[in-house]
Coordinates of C-alpha atoms in Angstrom, one line a residue:
M1 CA 33.6 12.2 -14.2
A2 CA 32.6 15.9 -14.3
G3 CA 29.4 17.2 -15.8
G4 CA 25.8 17.7 -14.9
F5 CA 23.3 14.9 -14.8
I6 CA 19.7 14.2 -14.7
A7 CA 18.5 11.5 -12.3
S8 CA 17.6 8.3 -14.0
S9 CA 14.0 8.2 -12.7
G10 CA 11.8 10.5 -14.7
D11 CA 9.7 11.2 -11.6
S12 CA 12.5 12.5 -9.5
P13 CA 14.0 16.1 -9.5
A14 CA 16.9 16.9 -11.8
F15 CA 19.4 18.4 -9.4
Q16 CA 22.5 19.7 -11.2
A17 CA 25.7 18.2 -9.9
K18 CA 29.2 17.1 -10.8
M19 CA 31.2 14.2 -9.5
T20 CA 33.9 16.3 -7.9
V21 CA 37.4 15.3 -6.7
Y22 CA 36.5 16.6 -3.2
V23 CA 33.5 14.4 -2.9
F24 CA 35.6 11.4 -3.9
I25 CA 38.2 12.3 -1.2
C26 CA 35.4 12.6 1.4
V27 CA 34.0 9.3 0.4
V28 CA 37.3 7.4 0.6
I29 CA 38.2 8.9 4.0
A30 CA 34.8 8.2 5.5
A31 CA 34.7 4.7 4.2
V32 CA 37.9 3.9 6.1
G33 CA 35.3 3.2 8.9
G34 CA 34.3 0.2 6.8
L35 CA 38.0 -0.9 6.6
I36 CA 38.2 -1.1 10.4
F37 CA 35.0 -3.1 10.6
G38 CA 36.2 -5.5 7.9
Y39 CA 39.5 -5.9 9.6
D40 CA 37.8 -6.8 12.9
I41 CA 35.6 -9.4 11.0
G42 CA 38.6 -11.0 9.3
I43 CA 41.1 -10.9 12.2
S44 CA 38.8 -12.7 14.6
G45 CA 38.8 -16.0 12.8
G46 CA 42.5 -16.1 12.2
V47 CA 43.4 -15.2 15.7
T48 CA 41.1 -17.8 17.2
A49 CA 43.0 -20.4 15.1
M50 CA 46.4 -19.4 16.4
D51 CA 47.8 -21.8 19.0
D52 CA 49.6 -19.1 21.0
F53 CA 46.3 -17.2 21.4
L54 CA 44.4 -20.4 22.4
I55 CA 47.1 -21.4 24.9
K56 CA 47.0 -18.1 26.7
F57 CA 43.2 -17.5 26.8
F58 CA 41.5 -20.8 25.8
P59 CA 43.7 -23.7 26.9
A60 CA 40.7 -26.1 26.9
V61 CA 40.1 -25.4 23.2
Y62 CA 43.8 -25.9 22.5
E63 CA 43.9 -29.3 24.2
R64 CA 40.8 -30.4 22.3
K65 CA 42.2 -29.2 19.0
K66 CA 45.5 -31.2 19.3
Q67 CA 43.8 -34.5 20.1
A68 CA 44.7 -37.2 17.7
H69 CA 41.0 -38.0 16.8
E70 CA 39.5 -34.6 17.2
D71 CA 35.9 -34.0 16.2
N72 CA 36.0 -32.0 12.9
Y73 CA 32.9 -30.1 13.7
C74 CA 33.2 -29.6 17.5
K75 CA 36.9 -28.9 18.2
Y76 CA 36.4 -25.1 18.4
D77 CA 33.0 -25.2 20.3
N78 CA 33.6 -23.0 23.3
Q79 CA 31.3 -20.2 24.5
F80 CA 34.1 -18.0 25.7
L81 CA 36.0 -18.3 22.4
Q82 CA 32.8 -17.3 20.6
L83 CA 32.3 -14.5 23.1
F84 CA 35.7 -13.1 22.0
T85 CA 34.3 -12.6 18.5
S86 CA 30.7 -11.8 19.4
S87 CA 31.2 -9.3 22.2
L88 CA 32.2 -6.7 19.7
Y89 CA 28.8 -6.9 17.9
L90 CA 26.7 -6.9 21.1
A91 CA 28.5 -3.7 22.1
A92 CA 28.0 -2.2 18.6
L93 CA 24.2 -2.9 19.0
V94 CA 24.1 -0.7 22.1
A95 CA 26.4 1.9 20.6
S96 CA 24.3 2.4 17.5
F97 CA 21.5 4.0 19.5
L98 CA 24.0 6.4 21.2
A99 CA 25.5 7.1 17.8
S100 CA 22.1 8.1 16.4
V101 CA 21.9 10.9 19.0
T102 CA 25.4 12.2 18.2
C103 CA 24.6 12.0 14.4
S104 CA 21.5 14.2 15.0
K105 CA 22.9 16.6 17.6
L106 CA 26.6 16.9 16.6
G107 CA 26.6 15.7 13.0
R108 CA 27.9 12.8 10.9
K109 CA 31.6 13.9 11.0
P110 CA 32.0 14.1 14.8
T111 CA 30.3 10.7 15.1
M112 CA 33.0 9.2 12.8
Q113 CA 35.7 10.9 14.9
L114 CA 34.2 9.4 18.1
A115 CA 34.2 6.0 16.4
S116 CA 38.0 6.3 15.7
I117 CA 38.7 7.1 19.3
F118 CA 36.8 4.1 20.5
F119 CA 38.7 2.0 18.0
L120 CA 42.1 3.2 19.2
I121 CA 41.3 2.6 22.9
G122 CA 39.9 -0.9 22.1
V123 CA 42.9 -1.8 20.0
G124 CA 45.2 -0.9 22.8
L125 CA 43.4 -3.1 25.4
A126 CA 42.8 -6.1 23.1
S127 CA 46.3 -6.3 21.7
G128 CA 47.9 -5.7 25.1
A129 CA 45.5 -8.0 27.0
A130 CA 47.0 -9.9 30.0
N131 CA 43.9 -11.8 30.7
I132 CA 40.5 -12.8 29.2
Y133 CA 38.7 -9.9 30.9
M134 CA 41.0 -7.2 29.4
L135 CA 40.6 -8.9 26.0
I136 CA 36.8 -8.8 26.2
I137 CA 36.7 -5.2 27.4
G138 CA 38.9 -4.3 24.5
R139 CA 36.6 -6.0 22.1
I140 CA 33.6 -4.2 23.6
L141 CA 35.2 -0.8 23.0
L142 CA 36.0 -1.9 19.5
G143 CA 32.3 -2.7 19.2
F144 CA 31.4 0.9 20.2
G145 CA 33.7 2.1 17.4
V146 CA 31.9 -0.2 15.0
G147 CA 28.5 1.0 16.2
F148 CA 29.4 4.7 15.8
G149 CA 31.2 4.1 12.5
N150 CA 28.5 2.0 10.9
Q151 CA 25.8 4.5 12.0
A152 CA 27.6 7.6 10.6
V153 CA 29.5 6.5 7.5
P154 CA 26.7 5.1 5.3
L155 CA 24.5 8.1 6.1
F156 CA 27.4 10.5 5.3
L157 CA 28.0 8.7 2.0
S158 CA 24.3 8.7 0.9
E159 CA 23.9 12.4 1.9
I160 CA 27.0 13.7 0.2
A161 CA 26.7 11.7 -3.0
P162 CA 24.9 13.0 -6.1
A163 CA 21.8 10.8 -6.7
K164 CA 23.2 9.4 -10.0
Y165 CA 26.3 8.1 -8.3
R166 CA 24.8 7.4 -4.8
G167 CA 24.7 3.6 -5.2
G168 CA 28.3 3.3 -6.3
L169 CA 29.7 5.8 -3.8
N170 CA 27.8 4.2 -0.9
I171 CA 29.2 0.8 -1.8
V172 CA 32.7 2.1 -1.3
F173 CA 31.9 1.5 2.4
Q174 CA 31.3 -2.2 1.7
L175 CA 34.4 -2.2 -0.6
M176 CA 36.4 -1.0 2.4
I177 CA 34.9 -3.7 4.5
T178 CA 36.1 -6.3 2.1
I179 CA 39.5 -4.8 1.8
G180 CA 39.7 -4.8 5.6
I181 CA 38.8 -8.5 5.6
L182 CA 41.5 -9.2 3.0
I183 CA 44.2 -7.2 4.9
A184 CA 43.3 -9.1 8.1
N185 CA 43.6 -12.4 6.3
V186 CA 47.1 -11.5 5.0
V187 CA 48.1 -10.3 8.5
N188 CA 46.8 -13.5 10.0
Y189 CA 48.9 -15.5 7.5
F190 CA 52.1 -13.8 8.4
T191 CA 51.6 -13.3 12.1
S192 CA 50.6 -16.9 12.7
S193 CA 54.3 -17.9 12.4
I194 CA 55.5 -15.2 14.9
H195 CA 55.6 -16.8 18.3
P196 CA 54.4 -16.1 20.9
H197 CA 52.9 -12.7 20.2
G198 CA 51.8 -12.9 16.6
W199 CA 48.2 -12.5 17.7
R200 CA 49.0 -9.2 19.5
L201 CA 50.4 -7.8 16.2
A202 CA 47.3 -9.0 14.4
L203 CA 44.9 -7.4 16.8
G204 CA 47.0 -4.2 17.0
G205 CA 46.9 -3.7 13.3
A206 CA 43.4 -2.2 13.5
G207 CA 45.0 0.9 15.0
I208 CA 46.4 2.0 11.7
P209 CA 43.1 2.6 9.9
A210 CA 41.7 4.1 13.1
L211 CA 44.4 6.7 13.0
I212 CA 43.7 7.3 9.3
L213 CA 40.0 7.9 10.0
L214 CA 40.7 10.2 13.0
F215 CA 43.1 12.5 11.2
G216 CA 41.5 12.1 7.7
S217 CA 38.2 13.2 9.1
L218 CA 39.7 16.6 9.8
L219 CA 39.9 17.1 6.0
I220 CA 36.3 16.3 5.1
C221 CA 33.2 18.4 5.4
E222 CA 29.9 17.9 7.2
T223 CA 27.0 16.9 5.0
P224 CA 24.7 19.7 3.9
T225 CA 21.7 17.8 5.3
S226 CA 23.2 17.6 8.7
L227 CA 24.2 21.3 8.7
I228 CA 20.8 22.5 7.6
E229 CA 19.1 20.1 10.0
R230 CA 21.0 21.8 12.9
N231 CA 20.0 25.3 11.6
K232 CA 23.4 26.1 10.0
T233 CA 21.6 27.0 6.7
E234 CA 24.2 29.3 5.1
E235 CA 27.0 26.9 5.8
G236 CA 24.8 24.1 4.5
K237 CA 24.2 25.9 1.2
A238 CA 27.9 26.8 0.8
T239 CA 28.8 23.1 1.5
L240 CA 26.2 21.9 -1.0
K241 CA 27.8 24.2 -3.7
K242 CA 31.2 22.9 -2.8
I243 CA 30.4 19.2 -3.1
R244 CA 28.2 19.5 -6.1
G245 CA 30.7 21.6 -8.1
V246 CA 28.0 24.0 -9.4
E247 CA 26.6 27.3 -8.3
D248 CA 22.9 26.6 -9.1
V249 CA 21.9 24.3 -6.1
D250 CA 18.7 26.2 -5.3
E251 CA 16.4 23.3 -6.1
E252 CA 18.3 20.7 -4.1
Y253 CA 18.8 23.2 -1.3
K254 CA 15.0 23.9 -1.1
S255 CA 14.4 20.2 -1.1
I256 CA 16.7 19.7 1.9
V257 CA 15.3 22.7 3.7
Q258 CA 11.8 21.4 3.2
A259 CA 12.8 17.9 4.5
C260 CA 14.4 19.5 7.5
E261 CA 11.4 21.7 8.3
F262 CA 9.2 18.6 8.2
A263 CA 11.6 16.7 10.3
R264 CA 11.5 19.4 13.0
Q265 CA 7.8 18.9 13.4
V266 CA 8.4 15.3 14.5
K267 CA 9.1 15.5 18.2
D268 CA 9.4 11.8 18.8
P269 CA 11.1 10.1 15.8
Y270 CA 10.9 6.6 17.4
S271 CA 7.1 6.9 17.7
K272 CA 7.1 8.1 14.1
L273 CA 8.9 5.0 13.1
M274 CA 6.1 2.9 14.5
K275 CA 3.5 4.6 12.4
P276 CA 2.2 2.9 9.1
E277 CA 3.9 5.3 6.8
S278 CA 7.3 4.4 8.2
R279 CA 6.8 0.7 7.8
P280 CA 8.3 0.2 4.3
P281 CA 11.8 1.5 5.0
L282 CA 11.8 0.1 8.5
V283 CA 10.7 -3.4 7.5
I284 CA 12.9 -3.6 4.5
G285 CA 15.9 -2.2 6.4
L286 CA 15.6 -4.6 9.3
S287 CA 14.9 -7.5 7.0
L288 CA 18.0 -6.9 4.9
Q289 CA 20.1 -6.9 8.0
K290 CA 18.7 -10.2 9.2
F291 CA 19.0 -11.8 5.8
Q292 CA 22.6 -10.6 5.5
Q293 CA 23.6 -12.7 8.5
F294 CA 21.3 -15.7 7.9
S295 CA 22.7 -16.0 4.4
G296 CA 25.7 -17.5 6.2
I297 CA 28.3 -15.0 5.0
N298 CA 29.7 -14.0 8.4
A299 CA 29.8 -17.6 9.4
I300 CA 32.1 -18.2 6.5
M301 CA 34.1 -14.9 6.8
F302 CA 34.5 -15.1 10.6
Y303 CA 35.7 -18.6 10.6
A304 CA 37.1 -19.1 7.2
P305 CA 40.5 -20.3 8.5
V306 CA 38.7 -22.7 10.9
L307 CA 36.4 -23.9 8.2
F308 CA 39.3 -24.7 5.9
Q309 CA 41.1 -26.5 8.7
T310 CA 37.9 -28.5 9.2
V311 CA 37.8 -29.7 5.6
G312 CA 41.5 -30.8 5.7
F313 CA 43.8 -27.8 5.0
G314 CA 46.6 -27.2 7.5
N315 CA 47.0 -24.0 9.5
N316 CA 48.9 -22.0 6.9
A317 CA 47.0 -23.4 4.0
A318 CA 43.8 -22.6 5.7
L319 CA 44.8 -19.0 6.2
L320 CA 46.0 -18.8 2.6
S321 CA 42.6 -20.0 1.4
A322 CA 41.0 -17.3 3.5
V323 CA 43.3 -14.8 1.7
L324 CA 41.9 -16.1 -1.6
T325 CA 38.3 -15.6 -0.5
G326 CA 39.2 -12.2 0.7
T327 CA 40.7 -11.2 -2.6
I328 CA 37.6 -12.4 -4.4
N329 CA 35.4 -10.5 -2.0
V330 CA 37.2 -7.2 -2.8
L331 CA 37.2 -7.7 -6.6
S332 CA 33.5 -8.7 -6.6
T333 CA 32.5 -5.7 -4.6
T334 CA 34.0 -3.5 -7.3
V335 CA 31.7 -5.3 -9.7
G336 CA 28.8 -4.2 -7.4
I337 CA 30.0 -0.6 -7.6
Y338 CA 29.9 -0.7 -11.4
L339 CA 26.6 -2.5 -11.6
V340 CA 24.4 -1.0 -8.9
D341 CA 23.6 2.3 -10.7
R342 CA 23.2 0.5 -14.0
T343 CA 21.3 -2.7 -13.4
G344 CA 19.7 -1.5 -10.2
R345 CA 19.4 -2.9 -6.7
R346 CA 16.7 -5.5 -7.3
F347 CA 18.4 -7.4 -10.1
L348 CA 21.6 -7.8 -8.0
L349 CA 19.7 -9.1 -5.0
L350 CA 17.7 -11.6 -7.0
Q351 CA 20.6 -12.9 -9.2
A352 CA 22.9 -13.3 -6.2
A353 CA 20.2 -15.2 -4.1
V354 CA 20.2 -17.9 -6.8
Q355 CA 24.0 -18.1 -7.0
M356 CA 24.4 -18.2 -3.2
L357 CA 21.7 -20.9 -2.8
I358 CA 23.4 -23.2 -5.3
C359 CA 26.8 -22.8 -3.5
Q360 CA 25.5 -23.5 0.0
L361 CA 23.7 -26.6 -1.3
V362 CA 26.8 -27.9 -3.0
I363 CA 29.0 -27.3 0.0
G364 CA 26.5 -28.9 2.3
I365 CA 26.1 -32.0 0.1
I366 CA 29.9 -32.5 -0.2
L367 CA 30.4 -32.2 3.5
A368 CA 27.5 -34.5 4.3
K369 CA 28.7 -37.1 1.9
D370 CA 32.5 -37.0 2.4
L371 CA 33.5 -35.4 5.7
G372 CA 33.0 -37.5 8.8
V373 CA 33.3 -36.6 12.5
T374 CA 37.0 -37.4 12.2
G375 CA 39.4 -37.4 9.2
T376 CA 39.5 -34.9 6.4
L377 CA 38.1 -34.4 2.9
G378 CA 40.0 -35.8 0.0
K379 CA 42.0 -33.1 -1.9
P380 CA 39.6 -32.9 -4.9
E381 CA 36.6 -32.5 -2.6
A382 CA 38.3 -29.9 -0.5
I383 CA 39.2 -27.9 -3.6
V384 CA 35.6 -28.0 -4.8
V385 CA 34.5 -26.7 -1.4
V386 CA 36.9 -23.8 -1.6
I387 CA 35.8 -23.0 -5.2
F388 CA 32.1 -22.9 -4.2
V389 CA 32.9 -20.8 -1.1
C390 CA 34.6 -18.3 -3.5
I391 CA 31.6 -18.3 -5.9
Y392 CA 29.3 -17.8 -2.9
V393 CA 31.4 -14.9 -1.7
M394 CA 31.3 -13.4 -5.2
G395 CA 27.5 -13.3 -5.2
F396 CA 27.2 -11.8 -1.7
A397 CA 29.9 -9.2 -2.3
W398 CA 28.1 -7.6 -5.2
S399 CA 24.6 -7.8 -3.8
W400 CA 23.4 -8.5 -0.3
G401 CA 26.6 -7.2 1.4
P402 CA 26.7 -3.7 0.1
L403 CA 22.9 -3.3 -0.6
G404 CA 22.1 -4.3 3.0
W405 CA 23.8 -1.0 4.0
L406 CA 22.9 1.1 0.9
I407 CA 19.1 0.6 0.7
P408 CA 18.3 1.6 4.3
S409 CA 20.6 4.6 4.1
E410 CA 18.7 6.0 1.1
T411 CA 15.1 5.1 2.0
F412 CA 14.4 6.6 5.4
P413 CA 13.0 10.1 5.3
L414 CA 15.0 12.8 7.1
E415 CA 12.7 13.0 10.1
T416 CA 13.5 9.4 11.1
R417 CA 16.8 8.9 9.2
T418 CA 19.3 8.7 12.0
Q419 CA 16.9 6.9 14.3
G420 CA 15.7 4.4 11.7
Y421 CA 19.3 3.7 10.6
A422 CA 20.2 3.2 14.3
L423 CA 17.6 0.4 14.4
V424 CA 19.0 -1.0 11.2
V425 CA 22.6 -1.0 12.5
S426 CA 21.5 -2.5 15.9
C427 CA 19.6 -5.2 14.1
N428 CA 22.6 -6.0 12.0
M429 CA 24.8 -6.2 15.1
F430 CA 22.2 -8.3 17.0
F431 CA 22.0 -10.9 14.3
T432 CA 25.8 -10.8 13.8
F433 CA 26.2 -11.4 17.5
M434 CA 23.7 -14.3 17.3
I435 CA 25.7 -15.9 14.5
A436 CA 29.1 -15.2 16.0
Q437 CA 28.1 -16.5 19.4
S438 CA 26.3 -19.6 18.1
F439 CA 28.0 -20.6 14.8
L440 CA 30.6 -22.9 16.3
S441 CA 28.0 -24.6 18.5
M442 CA 25.7 -24.9 15.6
L443 CA 28.5 -26.4 13.5
C444 CA 29.1 -28.9 16.3
F445 CA 25.4 -29.8 16.6
M446 CA 24.2 -29.6 13.0
K447 CA 27.5 -30.5 11.3
S448 CA 27.1 -30.2 7.5
G449 CA 23.4 -29.5 8.0
I450 CA 24.3 -25.9 8.9
F451 CA 24.7 -25.2 5.2
F452 CA 21.2 -26.5 4.5
F453 CA 20.0 -24.2 7.3
F454 CA 21.5 -21.2 5.6
S455 CA 20.2 -22.4 2.2
A456 CA 16.6 -22.3 3.5
W457 CA 17.1 -18.7 4.6
I458 CA 18.5 -17.7 1.2
V459 CA 15.2 -19.0 -0.4
V460 CA 13.2 -16.8 2.1
M461 CA 15.4 -13.7 1.4
G462 CA 15.2 -14.2 -2.4
L463 CA 11.4 -14.3 -2.2
F464 CA 11.3 -11.2 0.1
A465 CA 13.4 -9.2 -2.4
F466 CA 11.2 -10.3 -5.3
F467 CA 8.0 -9.2 -3.7
F468 CA 8.8 -6.4 -1.3
V469 CA 12.0 -4.6 -2.3
P470 CA 11.4 -1.8 -4.9
E471 CA 13.9 -0.2 -7.2
T472 CA 15.5 3.0 -5.9
K473 CA 18.1 3.5 -8.5
G474 CA 18.6 7.2 -9.4
V475 CA 15.8 8.5 -7.2
S476 CA 16.6 11.6 -5.1
I477 CA 17.1 10.5 -1.4
D478 CA 14.3 12.9 -0.2
D479 CA 11.9 11.9 -3.0
I480 CA 11.7 8.2 -2.2
R481 CA 8.3 8.4 -0.5
D482 CA 6.4 9.9 -3.5
T483 CA 8.4 8.2 -6.3
V484 CA 8.8 4.7 -4.8
W485 CA 6.5 3.8 -1.8
K486 CA 3.3 5.4 -3.2
K487 CA 3.7 3.4 -6.4
H488 CA 4.7 0.0 -4.9
W489 CA 2.0 -2.7 -5.2
Y490 CA 2.2 -3.5 -1.4
W491 CA 3.8 -0.6 0.4
K492 CA 1.4 2.1 -1.1
R493 CA -1.3 1.0 1.3
F494 CA 0.7 2.3 4.2
M495 CA 1.2 5.8 2.7
L496 CA -1.1 8.6 4.0
K497 CA -3.2 10.2 1.3

């Protein structure tokens, strides 16, 4: 792991660096923020399928669910039930803008600490909820934790990582998200049989990684970029030497100082984001977030237990199937960590788009052909659906999932980095909110057609990646403009001469 490197792009500076143990520790601790996010994604679908939870907060849904001839596609269609899941993401949307301010003024590390505090308060309210209002307020505070964590962690990872390993280290954030989803699915499976408070244990479990992030963050450093940006130049240079594992950091230090000096000249970063030269990272960043959600992934991960119940699995079998998809999600993300700095970003995006499209079409065709409004799929058909859900998750987990966070975190210039990334996070949360709030209603209205709806979006996002997403593998984070945008067939027209 140790040893100097030269960045893989011949046009980018060759900054000397080692992959140090300390950087690895910093990456793992910071990425626990992703673990909490993933746990919240995974726990929602399982809890909303638990009868004890439905009886206490959503009795109308419970009554509809237990009907002898329930509608396979509409039995969970309830706006308040969807609000339980989606309120977190609406809160995260708002919080991401506040987090951009704390990232700039206080640093990446304090922003992560604030995220863990929001998580802990939210967990307490949600798991101890006595009524629907307490439950939703808890989810909103969890959303603030997600907004602060998702703003700070990817920026921290991209700024602390050596360019050669930036892709793989940044994807540790997505790996932690997938591990969080898997843990949530396992917790859902075991707590579903604990009556009547299994759902409280499931929701309260998020407190454990929140505590790890809070106390673990005391061990990590602030990024050199953030320190220098806040005029702590000597501390920034000392930190750069520490994380790079070499004494000669002058060239990289000068590059960061130059970027910071240029950033200070920008008095209104949000106005700067609206200028033509900011268009490439902004359009790509926002588009990747939208495509992440309209690929259908969160529809599957949020409601995997519900989906598997719909196609004929029982409660426990459905949760067990969700554990299966969660395991595949984790393993496939490790594939992404291995490949991203070898094959590059574009290859993974394009390959996975084809794979995901085929899976969505197959699932949609089987459901349209064999699953009526009532009844269940035959066992062979249900197994095929689960298999293609797993293959779909594989493709997403090594491509659009991690790269949706990685590419924006490495392409915004320093003068608009925290503000641009705040827009990216808020965009992700907005579309996540849209899908979470509408998916069950869309499933009720569109039935199996919802999978063809997501298939159409996968075609669009594949074409977008082919024409508009350039390769950033191995390019220094502060050298993207000259090395990438100015040489791209389309984006170069927006660069000032």
